Coordinates of N, CA and C in Angstrom, one line a residue:
E1 N 0.8 -1.2 0.0 CA 0.0 0.0 0.0 C 0.9 1.3 0.0
A2 N 2.0 1.2 0.7 CA 2.8 2.4 0.8 C 3.4 2.8 -0.6
L3 N 3.7 1.8 -1.4 CA 4.2 2.1 -2.8 C 3.1 2.6 -3.7
V4 N 1.9 2.2 -3.5 CA 0.8 2.6 -4.3 C 0.6 4.1 -4.1
K5 N 0.8 4.6 -2.9 CA 0.6 6.0 -2.5 C 1.6 6.9 -3.2
L6 N 2.7 6.3 -3.7 CA 3.8 7.1 -4.4 C 3.5 7.3 -5.8
L7 N 2.5 6.5 -6.4 CA 2.2 6.6 -7.8 C 1.5 7.9 -8.1
P8 N 1.8 8.5 -9.2 CA 1.1 9.8 -9.6 C -0.3 9.4 -10.0
A9 N -1.2 10.3 -10.0 CA -2.6 10.1 -10.4 C -2.7 10.1 -12.0
T10 N -1.8 10.8 -12.6 CA -1.9 10.9 -14.1 C -0.5 10.6 -14.7
A11 N -0.6 10.4 -16.0 CA 0.6 10.1 -16.8 C 0.5 10.9 -18.1
T12 N 1.6 11.3 -18.7 CA 1.5 12.0 -20.0 C 1.9 11.0 -21.1
R13 N 0.8 10.5 -21.8 CA 1.0 9.5 -22.9 C 1.4 10.2 -24.2
I14 N 2.4 9.7 -24.9 CA 2.9 10.2 -26.2 C 2.0 9.5 -27.2
Q15 N 1.3 10.3 -28.0 CA 0.4 9.7 -29.0 C 1.2 9.4 -30.3
A16 N 0.6 8.7 -31.2 CA 1.2 8.3 -32.4 C 1.6 9.5 -33.3
D17 N 0.8 10.5 -33.2 CA 1.1 11.7 -34.0 C 2.1 12.6 -33.4
G18 N 2.7 12.2 -32.2 CA 3.7 13.0 -31.6 C 3.1 13.9 -30.5
G19 N 1.8 14.0 -30.4 CA 1.2 14.9 -29.4 C 1.2 14.2 -28.0
Y20 N 0.8 15.0 -27.0 CA 0.8 14.5 -25.7 C -0.7 14.5 -25.1
Q21 N -1.0 13.5 -24.3 CA -2.3 13.5 -23.7 C -2.1 13.1 -22.2
V22 N -2.6 13.9 -21.3 CA -2.6 13.6 -19.9 C -3.8 12.7 -19.6
I23 N -3.5 11.5 -19.0 CA -4.5 10.5 -18.8 C -4.4 10.0 -17.3
P24 N -5.4 9.4 -16.8 CA -5.2 8.7 -15.5 C -4.3 7.5 -15.6
V25 N -3.5 7.3 -14.7 CA -2.5 6.2 -14.7 C -3.2 4.8 -14.9
A26 N -4.4 4.7 -14.4 CA -5.2 3.4 -14.5 C -5.5 3.2 -16.0
D27 N -5.5 4.2 -16.9 CA -5.8 4.0 -18.3 C -4.6 3.6 -19.1
L28 N -3.4 3.5 -18.5 CA -2.2 3.1 -19.3 C -2.4 1.6 -19.7
I29 N -1.9 1.3 -20.9 CA -1.9 -0.1 -21.3 C -0.5 -0.5 -21.8
P30 N -0.2 -1.8 -21.7 CA 1.1 -2.2 -22.2 C 1.3 -1.7 -23.7
G31 N 2.5 -1.1 -23.9 CA 2.9 -0.6 -25.2 C 2.8 0.9 -25.2
D32 N 2.1 1.5 -24.3 CA 2.0 3.0 -24.3 C 3.4 3.6 -24.1
L33 N 3.6 4.7 -24.7 CA 4.8 5.5 -24.5 C 4.4 6.7 -23.6
V34 N 5.2 6.9 -22.5 CA 4.9 8.0 -21.6 C 6.1 8.9 -21.5
L35 N 5.8 10.2 -21.3 CA 6.8 11.2 -21.1 C 7.0 11.4 -19.6
I36 N 8.2 11.4 -19.1 CA 8.5 11.6 -17.7 C 9.4 12.8 -17.6
R37 N 8.9 13.8 -17.1 CA 9.7 15.1 -16.9 C 10.6 15.0 -15.6
P38 N 11.6 15.8 -15.6 CA 12.4 15.9 -14.4 C 11.6 16.2 -13.1
G39 N 11.8 15.4 -12.1 CA 11.0 15.6 -10.8 C 9.7 14.8 -10.8
E40 N 9.2 14.3 -11.9 CA 8.0 13.5 -11.9 C 8.2 12.1 -11.4
A41 N 7.2 11.5 -10.8 CA 7.2 10.1 -10.4 C 6.9 9.3 -11.6
V42 N 7.5 8.1 -11.7 CA 7.4 7.2 -12.8 C 6.0 6.5 -12.6
P43 N 5.1 6.6 -13.6 CA 3.7 6.1 -13.4 C 3.5 4.6 -13.5
A44 N 4.5 3.8 -14.0 CA 4.3 2.4 -14.3 C 5.7 1.7 -14.5
D45 N 5.7 0.4 -14.4 CA 6.9 -0.3 -14.8 C 7.1 -0.1 -16.3
G46 N 8.4 -0.1 -16.7 CA 8.6 0.0 -18.1 C 10.1 0.0 -18.4
V47 N 10.4 0.4 -19.7 CA 11.8 0.4 -20.2 C 12.0 1.8 -20.7
V48 N 13.2 2.4 -20.4 CA 13.6 3.7 -20.9 C 14.1 3.5 -22.3
I49 N 13.5 4.1 -23.3 CA 13.9 4.0 -24.6 C 14.6 5.2 -25.1
N50 N 14.5 6.3 -24.4 CA 15.2 7.5 -24.8 C 15.3 8.4 -23.6
G51 N 16.4 9.2 -23.5 CA 16.4 10.1 -22.3 C 17.6 11.1 -22.5
V52 N 17.4 12.2 -21.8 CA 18.4 13.2 -21.8 C 18.4 13.7 -20.4
G53 N 19.6 13.9 -19.8 CA 19.7 14.4 -18.5 C 21.2 14.3 -18.0
V54 N 21.3 14.7 -16.8 CA 22.6 14.7 -16.2 C 22.6 13.8 -15.0
A55 N 22.8 12.5 -15.2 CA 22.7 11.4 -14.2 C 23.6 11.7 -13.0
H56 N 24.8 12.1 -13.3 CA 25.8 12.3 -12.1 C 25.3 13.3 -11.1
L57 N 24.6 14.3 -11.6 CA 24.1 15.3 -10.7 C 22.9 14.7 -9.8
N58 N 22.1 13.9 -10.4 CA 21.0 13.2 -9.7 C 21.6 12.3 -8.6
I59 N 22.7 11.6 -8.9 CA 23.3 10.7 -8.0 C 24.0 11.5 -6.8
E60 N 24.6 12.6 -7.2 CA 25.2 13.4 -6.2 C 24.2 14.0 -5.2
I61 N 23.1 14.4 -5.7 CA 22.0 15.0 -4.8 C 21.4 13.9 -3.9
A62 N 21.2 12.7 -4.5 CA 20.6 11.6 -3.7 C 21.6 11.2 -2.6
A63 N 22.9 11.1 -3.0 CA 23.9 10.6 -2.0 C 24.0 11.7 -0.9
T64 N 24.0 13.0 -1.3 CA 24.1 14.0 -0.3 C 23.0 14.0 0.7
S65 N 21.7 13.8 0.2 CA 20.6 13.9 1.0 C 20.5 12.7 2.0
H66 N 21.1 11.6 1.7 CA 21.1 10.4 2.5 C 22.3 10.3 3.5
T67 N 23.4 10.8 3.1 CA 24.6 10.6 3.8 C 25.3 11.9 4.4
G68 N 24.9 13.0 3.7 CA 25.6 14.2 4.0 C 26.9 14.4 3.3
N69 N 27.4 13.3 2.6 CA 28.6 13.4 1.9 C 28.4 13.5 0.4
K70 N 29.1 14.3 -0.3 CA 29.0 14.4 -1.8 C 29.7 13.2 -2.5
L71 N 29.0 12.7 -3.5 CA 29.5 11.6 -4.3 C 29.8 12.2 -5.7
F72 N 31.1 12.1 -6.1 CA 31.4 12.6 -7.5 C 31.6 11.4 -8.4
C73 N 31.0 11.5 -9.6 CA 31.1 10.5 -10.6 C 31.8 11.0 -11.8

C-alpha cells in the first residue's frame, strides 16, 4: 500500500502523431509511451527507450541527502 501511494494520479502519454495526452495512470496499457519530466514520479513499470539528463548530478543529490557526503562520478 505504501508504494501505491507514491504513484502519480496521471501520466503523459505520447500519441502516435507525436502529441501528448494527460490521462489517469489506470488507463495506461502495455505498449503505451509516456513522457516523464524531471522531478515527476514514474507512473508504471517500463523500459527507458530515450532520455536526456545529467545522471551524475542526480546521484550526487541523492547521496548528499542520505549521507551528508557528496559523491562525485
